[in-house]
């Protein structure tokens, strides 16, 4: 089956620093990747849709200057949390669609990255 | 009212029991996902279906498009099935998922 990886799996950083999270599709090319955020005991919240070679589409209320998304290749999307603050502490999950599958709309999820900002 | 509602929110069962988790949605969809999230956080896609029924091992998923309802069944439940099960629907535009709140399943030995 399609595999999506994330790196790092967890990160602790100081307030004010920037953190980059990578999402990779390992055995397929993903033209579209999605970034989600999950708070404890809550469901996933879509932050943005990342399309290879173009600007990401952010959901309402998500600051695009704070959460920078780059999808420079068909197998890699990155999320950079800039000037992180404690309220950015959360579990960040990416997913990717394999356009080669039928139906291609199935999404495959990464293992998530737990960010703690001190 | 959420667009995707799951029931129950929490479910505790004894090993071997048959389990059903329900999902109702109020919007038009192109497909529905059942996802499993273990305590470590990683999410596994169990099923994606747009009609009828799918079976994989001890797991069965059904969907009734007219009634806007889906069920996930686990036969002969096992402690390793303990996880959060999430229903997510793919809108008719075919792009974004809308998630239910999840069902926390605990299977005791």
mmCIF file of C-alpha atoms in Angstrom:
data_model
loop_
_atom_site.group_PDB
_atom_site.id
_atom_site.type_symbol
_atom_site.label_atom_id
_atom_site.label_comp_id
_atom_site.label_asym_id
_atom_site.label_seq_id
_atom_site.Cartn_x
_atom_site.Cartn_y
_atom_site.Cartn_z
ATOM 1 C CA UNK A 1 0.000 0.000 0.000
ATOM 2 C CA UNK A 2 0.950 3.638 -0.333
ATOM 3 C CA UNK A 3 3.283 4.883 2.390
ATOM 4 C CA UNK A 4 3.645 8.410 3.687
ATOM 5 C CA UNK A 5 6.411 9.353 6.104
ATOM 6 C CA UNK A 6 6.919 12.400 8.288
ATOM 7 C CA UNK A 7 10.043 13.755 9.870
ATOM 8 C CA UNK A 8 10.645 14.436 12.642
ATOM 9 C CA UNK A 9 8.187 12.341 14.625
ATOM 10 C CA UNK A 10 8.513 14.696 17.556
ATOM 11 C CA UNK A 11 10.255 18.000 18.185
ATOM 12 C CA UNK A 12 10.704 20.289 21.156
ATOM 13 C CA UNK A 13 11.746 23.851 20.490
ATOM 14 C CA UNK A 14 12.044 27.185 22.234
ATOM 15 C CA UNK A 15 9.508 29.922 21.723
ATOM 16 C CA UNK A 16 10.427 32.155 18.800
ATOM 17 C CA UNK A 17 12.260 29.548 16.784
ATOM 18 C CA UNK A 18 11.089 28.013 13.504
ATOM 19 C CA UNK A 19 10.448 24.341 12.970
ATOM 20 C CA UNK A 20 10.288 22.491 9.668
ATOM 21 C CA UNK A 21 8.261 19.291 9.248
ATOM 22 C CA UNK A 22 8.698 17.098 6.189
ATOM 23 C CA UNK A 23 6.077 14.909 4.580
ATOM 24 C CA UNK A 24 7.171 12.388 1.973
ATOM 25 C CA UNK A 25 5.296 9.955 -0.219
ATOM 26 C CA UNK A 26 7.617 6.964 -0.375
ATOM 27 C CA UNK A 27 6.279 4.805 -3.160
ATOM 28 C CA UNK A 28 4.106 7.103 -5.205
ATOM 29 C CA UNK A 29 4.059 10.621 -6.571
ATOM 30 C CA UNK A 30 1.617 12.915 -4.811
ATOM 31 C CA UNK A 31 0.436 15.968 -6.692
ATOM 32 C CA UNK A 32 -1.651 16.945 -3.684
ATOM 33 C CA UNK A 33 -0.751 16.769 -0.005
ATOM 34 C CA UNK A 34 -2.774 17.926 2.961
ATOM 35 C CA UNK A 35 -1.655 19.305 6.312
ATOM 36 C CA UNK A 36 -3.778 18.745 9.407
ATOM 37 C CA UNK A 37 -3.537 19.780 13.006
ATOM 38 C CA UNK A 38 -4.944 17.814 15.913
ATOM 39 C CA UNK A 39 -5.390 18.939 19.502
ATOM 40 C CA UNK A 40 -5.751 16.383 22.309
ATOM 41 C CA UNK A 41 -9.069 14.540 22.295
ATOM 42 C CA UNK A 42 -10.135 16.371 19.147
ATOM 43 C CA UNK A 43 -10.447 15.403 15.525
ATOM 44 C CA UNK A 44 -8.217 16.503 12.692
ATOM 45 C CA UNK A 45 -8.484 20.032 11.408
ATOM 46 C CA UNK A 46 -7.409 20.757 7.842
ATOM 47 C CA UNK A 47 -4.880 23.567 7.734
ATOM 48 C CA UNK A 48 -3.989 23.704 4.078
ATOM 49 C CA UNK A 49 -3.903 21.872 0.788
ATOM 50 C CA UNK A 50 -0.519 21.694 -0.858
ATOM 51 C CA UNK A 51 -0.256 21.324 -4.623
ATOM 52 C CA UNK A 52 3.026 20.496 -6.300
ATOM 53 C CA UNK A 53 4.509 23.476 -8.067
ATOM 54 C CA UNK A 54 1.942 26.010 -6.884
ATOM 55 C CA UNK A 55 0.956 27.948 -3.798
ATOM 56 C CA UNK A 56 -0.835 26.168 -1.000
ATOM 57 C CA UNK A 57 -4.491 26.817 -0.320
ATOM 58 C CA UNK A 58 -5.031 27.701 3.322
ATOM 59 C CA UNK A 59 -8.196 27.157 5.305
ATOM 60 C CA UNK A 60 -9.941 30.094 6.868
ATOM 61 C CA UNK A 61 -8.264 31.197 10.058
ATOM 62 C CA UNK A 62 -4.895 29.619 9.281
ATOM 63 C CA UNK A 63 -2.109 32.188 9.025
ATOM 64 C CA UNK A 64 -0.170 31.505 5.839
ATOM 65 C CA UNK A 65 2.780 33.611 7.003
ATOM 66 C CA UNK A 66 3.046 31.565 10.163
ATOM 67 C CA UNK A 67 2.585 28.146 8.611
ATOM 68 C CA UNK A 68 4.700 28.131 5.459
ATOM 69 C CA UNK A 69 4.048 25.267 3.090
ATOM 70 C CA UNK A 70 6.286 24.261 0.230
ATOM 71 C CA UNK A 71 5.549 21.426 -2.188
ATOM 72 C CA UNK A 72 8.576 21.574 -4.431
ATOM 73 C CA UNK A 73 8.524 18.001 -5.687
ATOM 74 C CA UNK A 74 6.014 15.250 -6.283
ATOM 75 C CA UNK A 75 7.199 13.357 -3.210
ATOM 76 C CA UNK A 76 7.915 16.072 -0.655
ATOM 77 C CA UNK A 77 5.913 18.775 1.078
ATOM 78 C CA UNK A 78 7.210 20.784 4.008
ATOM 79 C CA UNK A 79 5.417 22.723 6.723
ATOM 80 C CA UNK A 80 7.441 25.365 8.536
ATOM 81 C CA UNK A 81 6.033 26.780 11.744
ATOM 82 C CA UNK A 82 7.662 30.196 11.969
ATOM 83 C CA UNK A 83 8.320 31.992 15.256
ATOM 84 C CA UNK A 84 6.674 29.181 17.143
ATOM 85 C CA UNK A 85 4.789 29.899 20.362
ATOM 86 C CA UNK A 86 3.443 27.542 23.021
ATOM 87 C CA UNK A 87 -0.047 27.722 21.499
ATOM 88 C CA UNK A 88 1.398 26.148 18.334
ATOM 89 C CA UNK A 89 2.123 22.995 20.301
ATOM 90 C CA UNK A 90 0.059 20.301 18.642
ATOM 91 C CA UNK A 91 0.112 17.111 16.616
ATOM 92 C CA UNK A 92 0.633 17.817 12.922
ATOM 93 C CA UNK A 93 -0.358 15.181 10.367
ATOM 94 C CA UNK A 94 0.073 15.162 6.629
ATOM 95 C CA UNK A 95 -1.674 13.069 4.029
ATOM 96 C CA UNK A 96 -1.143 12.516 0.345
ATOM 97 C CA UNK A 97 -3.239 11.405 -2.576
ATOM 98 C CA UNK A 98 -1.968 8.881 -5.073
ATOM 99 C CA UNK A 99 -3.350 9.942 -8.450
ATOM 100 C CA UNK A 100 -2.306 6.606 -9.884
ATOM 101 C CA UNK A 101 -4.820 4.717 -7.786
ATOM 102 C CA UNK A 102 -8.440 4.173 -8.669
ATOM 103 C CA UNK A 103 -10.260 5.892 -7.118
ATOM 104 C CA UNK A 104 -7.485 8.396 -6.795
ATOM 105 C CA UNK A 105 -9.226 10.376 -4.118
ATOM 106 C CA UNK A 106 -8.039 8.035 -1.346
ATOM 107 C CA UNK A 107 -5.706 9.772 1.080
ATOM 108 C CA UNK A 108 -2.822 8.108 2.882
ATOM 109 C CA UNK A 109 -1.732 9.548 6.188
ATOM 110 C CA UNK A 110 1.679 10.103 7.677
ATOM 111 C CA UNK A 111 2.504 9.045 11.247
ATOM 112 C CA UNK A 112 2.326 12.605 12.527
ATOM 113 C CA UNK A 113 4.731 15.018 14.193
ATOM 114 C CA UNK A 114 4.279 16.090 17.785
ATOM 115 C CA UNK A 115 5.467 19.664 18.291
ATOM 116 C CA UNK A 116 6.059 21.061 21.751
ATOM 117 C CA UNK A 117 7.015 24.703 22.052
ATOM 118 C CA UNK A 118 8.498 25.713 25.391
ATOM 119 C CA UNK B 1 -24.782 20.133 14.337
ATOM 120 C CA UNK B 2 -21.617 18.628 12.864
ATOM 121 C CA UNK B 3 -21.678 17.506 9.255
ATOM 122 C CA UNK B 4 -20.313 14.128 10.357
ATOM 123 C CA UNK B 5 -21.524 12.519 13.552
ATOM 124 C CA UNK B 6 -20.262 9.310 15.091
ATOM 125 C CA UNK B 7 -21.713 7.135 17.784
ATOM 126 C CA UNK B 8 -20.866 6.073 20.328
ATOM 127 C CA UNK B 9 -18.134 8.481 21.431
ATOM 128 C CA UNK B 10 -16.672 5.848 23.737
ATOM 129 C CA UNK B 11 -17.060 2.104 23.628
ATOM 130 C CA UNK B 12 -15.693 -0.533 25.979
ATOM 131 C CA UNK B 13 -15.962 -4.192 25.033
ATOM 132 C CA UNK B 14 -14.718 -7.557 26.163
ATOM 133 C CA UNK B 15 -12.395 -9.514 23.956
ATOM 134 C CA UNK B 16 -14.352 -11.526 21.408
ATOM 135 C CA UNK B 17 -17.356 -9.236 21.261
ATOM 136 C CA UNK B 18 -18.869 -7.974 18.007
ATOM 137 C CA UNK B 19 -18.517 -4.201 17.753
ATOM 138 C CA UNK B 20 -20.393 -1.638 15.694
ATOM 139 C CA UNK B 21 -19.498 2.006 15.264
ATOM 140 C CA UNK B 22 -21.895 4.271 13.422
ATOM 141 C CA UNK B 23 -21.397 7.338 11.262
ATOM 142 C CA UNK B 24 -24.067 9.681 9.938
ATOM 143 C CA UNK B 25 -23.425 12.606 7.647
ATOM 144 C CA UNK B 26 -25.555 15.443 6.378
ATOM 145 C CA UNK B 27 -23.798 16.476 3.173
ATOM 146 C CA UNK B 28 -23.409 15.005 -0.283
ATOM 147 C CA UNK B 29 -20.312 12.883 -0.546
ATOM 148 C CA UNK B 30 -18.227 11.145 -3.159
ATOM 149 C CA UNK B 31 -16.705 8.655 -0.707
ATOM 150 C CA UNK B 32 -16.361 7.830 2.968
ATOM 151 C CA UNK B 33 -13.239 6.805 4.875
ATOM 152 C CA UNK B 34 -12.903 4.786 8.020
ATOM 153 C CA UNK B 35 -9.625 5.566 9.773
ATOM 154 C CA UNK B 36 -7.893 4.079 12.786
ATOM 155 C CA UNK B 37 -5.693 6.146 15.105
ATOM 156 C CA UNK B 38 -3.597 4.399 17.733
ATOM 157 C CA UNK B 39 -2.371 6.089 20.934
ATOM 158 C CA UNK B 40 0.925 6.987 19.263
ATOM 159 C CA UNK B 41 -1.035 9.174 16.865
ATOM 160 C CA UNK B 42 -0.437 7.590 13.478
ATOM 161 C CA UNK B 43 -3.502 7.196 11.279
ATOM 162 C CA UNK B 44 -4.219 4.160 9.149
ATOM 163 C CA UNK B 45 -6.851 4.173 6.440
ATOM 164 C CA UNK B 46 -9.019 1.094 6.946
ATOM 165 C CA UNK B 47 -11.555 1.548 4.187
ATOM 166 C CA UNK B 48 -12.672 3.965 1.550
ATOM 167 C CA UNK B 49 -16.098 3.206 0.163
ATOM 168 C CA UNK B 50 -18.779 4.903 -1.861
ATOM 169 C CA UNK B 51 -21.402 2.152 -1.924
ATOM 170 C CA UNK B 52 -22.233 -1.243 -0.535
ATOM 171 C CA UNK B 53 -19.899 -3.146 1.714
ATOM 172 C CA UNK B 54 -16.211 -3.911 2.082
ATOM 173 C CA UNK B 55 -14.509 -6.545 4.194
ATOM 174 C CA UNK B 56 -10.907 -6.865 5.313
ATOM 175 C CA UNK B 57 -10.099 -9.564 7.803
ATOM 176 C CA UNK B 58 -12.257 -9.006 10.872
ATOM 177 C CA UNK B 59 -13.346 -5.578 9.747
ATOM 178 C CA UNK B 60 -16.471 -4.859 7.733
ATOM 179 C CA UNK B 61 -17.640 -1.460 6.529
ATOM 180 C CA UNK B 62 -21.027 -0.705 5.045
ATOM 181 C CA UNK B 63 -22.555 2.427 3.613
ATOM 182 C CA UNK B 64 -26.106 3.417 2.734
ATOM 183 C CA UNK B 65 -25.957 6.456 0.490
ATOM 184 C CA UNK B 66 -29.709 7.118 0.585
ATOM 185 C CA UNK B 67 -29.747 7.165 4.378
ATOM 186 C CA UNK B 68 -26.382 8.948 4.609
ATOM 187 C CA UNK B 69 -25.127 6.376 7.074
ATOM 188 C CA UNK B 70 -22.150 4.078 7.416
ATOM 189 C CA UNK B 71 -21.160 1.442 9.946
ATOM 190 C CA UNK B 72 -17.860 -0.136 10.872
ATOM 191 C CA UNK B 73 -18.067 -3.615 12.365
ATOM 192 C CA UNK B 74 -15.325 -5.528 14.125
ATOM 193 C CA UNK B 75 -15.866 -9.230 14.598
ATOM 194 C CA UNK B 76 -14.111 -11.197 17.361
ATOM 195 C CA UNK B 77 -12.644 -8.041 18.854
ATOM 196 C CA UNK B 78 -9.175 -8.128 20.372
ATOM 197 C CA UNK B 79 -7.316 -5.793 22.749
ATOM 198 C CA UNK B 80 -5.074 -4.722 19.864
ATOM 199 C CA UNK B 81 -8.194 -3.244 18.211
ATOM 200 C CA UNK B 82 -8.211 -0.602 20.949
ATOM 201 C CA UNK B 83 -7.858 2.724 19.159
ATOM 202 C CA UNK B 84 -9.811 5.751 18.006
ATOM 203 C CA UNK B 85 -11.897 5.064 14.918
ATOM 204 C CA UNK B 86 -12.656 8.068 12.760
ATOM 205 C CA UNK B 87 -15.229 8.458 10.017
ATOM 206 C CA UNK B 88 -14.351 11.004 7.348
ATOM 207 C CA UNK B 89 -16.338 11.990 4.284
ATOM 208 C CA UNK B 90 -14.989 13.257 0.997
ATOM 209 C CA UNK B 91 -17.133 16.011 -0.444
ATOM 210 C CA UNK B 92 -18.556 15.943 -3.920
ATOM 211 C CA UNK B 93 -15.760 18.213 -5.112
ATOM 212 C CA UNK B 94 -13.503 15.291 -4.347
ATOM 213 C CA UNK B 95 -10.866 17.259 -2.524
ATOM 214 C CA UNK B 96 -11.275 17.771 1.195
ATOM 215 C CA UNK B 97 -12.196 15.408 3.998
ATOM 216 C CA UNK B 98 -14.588 16.283 6.799
ATOM 217 C CA UNK B 99 -13.952 14.304 9.965
ATOM 218 C CA UNK B 100 -16.164 12.945 12.674
ATOM 219 C CA UNK B 101 -15.132 13.372 16.291
ATOM 220 C CA UNK B 102 -13.970 9.782 16.541
ATOM 221 C CA UNK B 103 -14.962 6.792 18.652
ATOM 222 C CA UNK B 104 -12.596 5.657 21.380
ATOM 223 C CA UNK B 105 -12.719 1.862 21.478
ATOM 224 C CA UNK B 106 -11.244 -0.078 24.365
ATOM 225 C CA UNK B 107 -11.240 -3.872 24.194
ATOM 226 C CA UNK B 108 -10.449 -5.551 27.490
ATOM 227 C CA UNK B 109 -8.900 -9.010 27.674
#
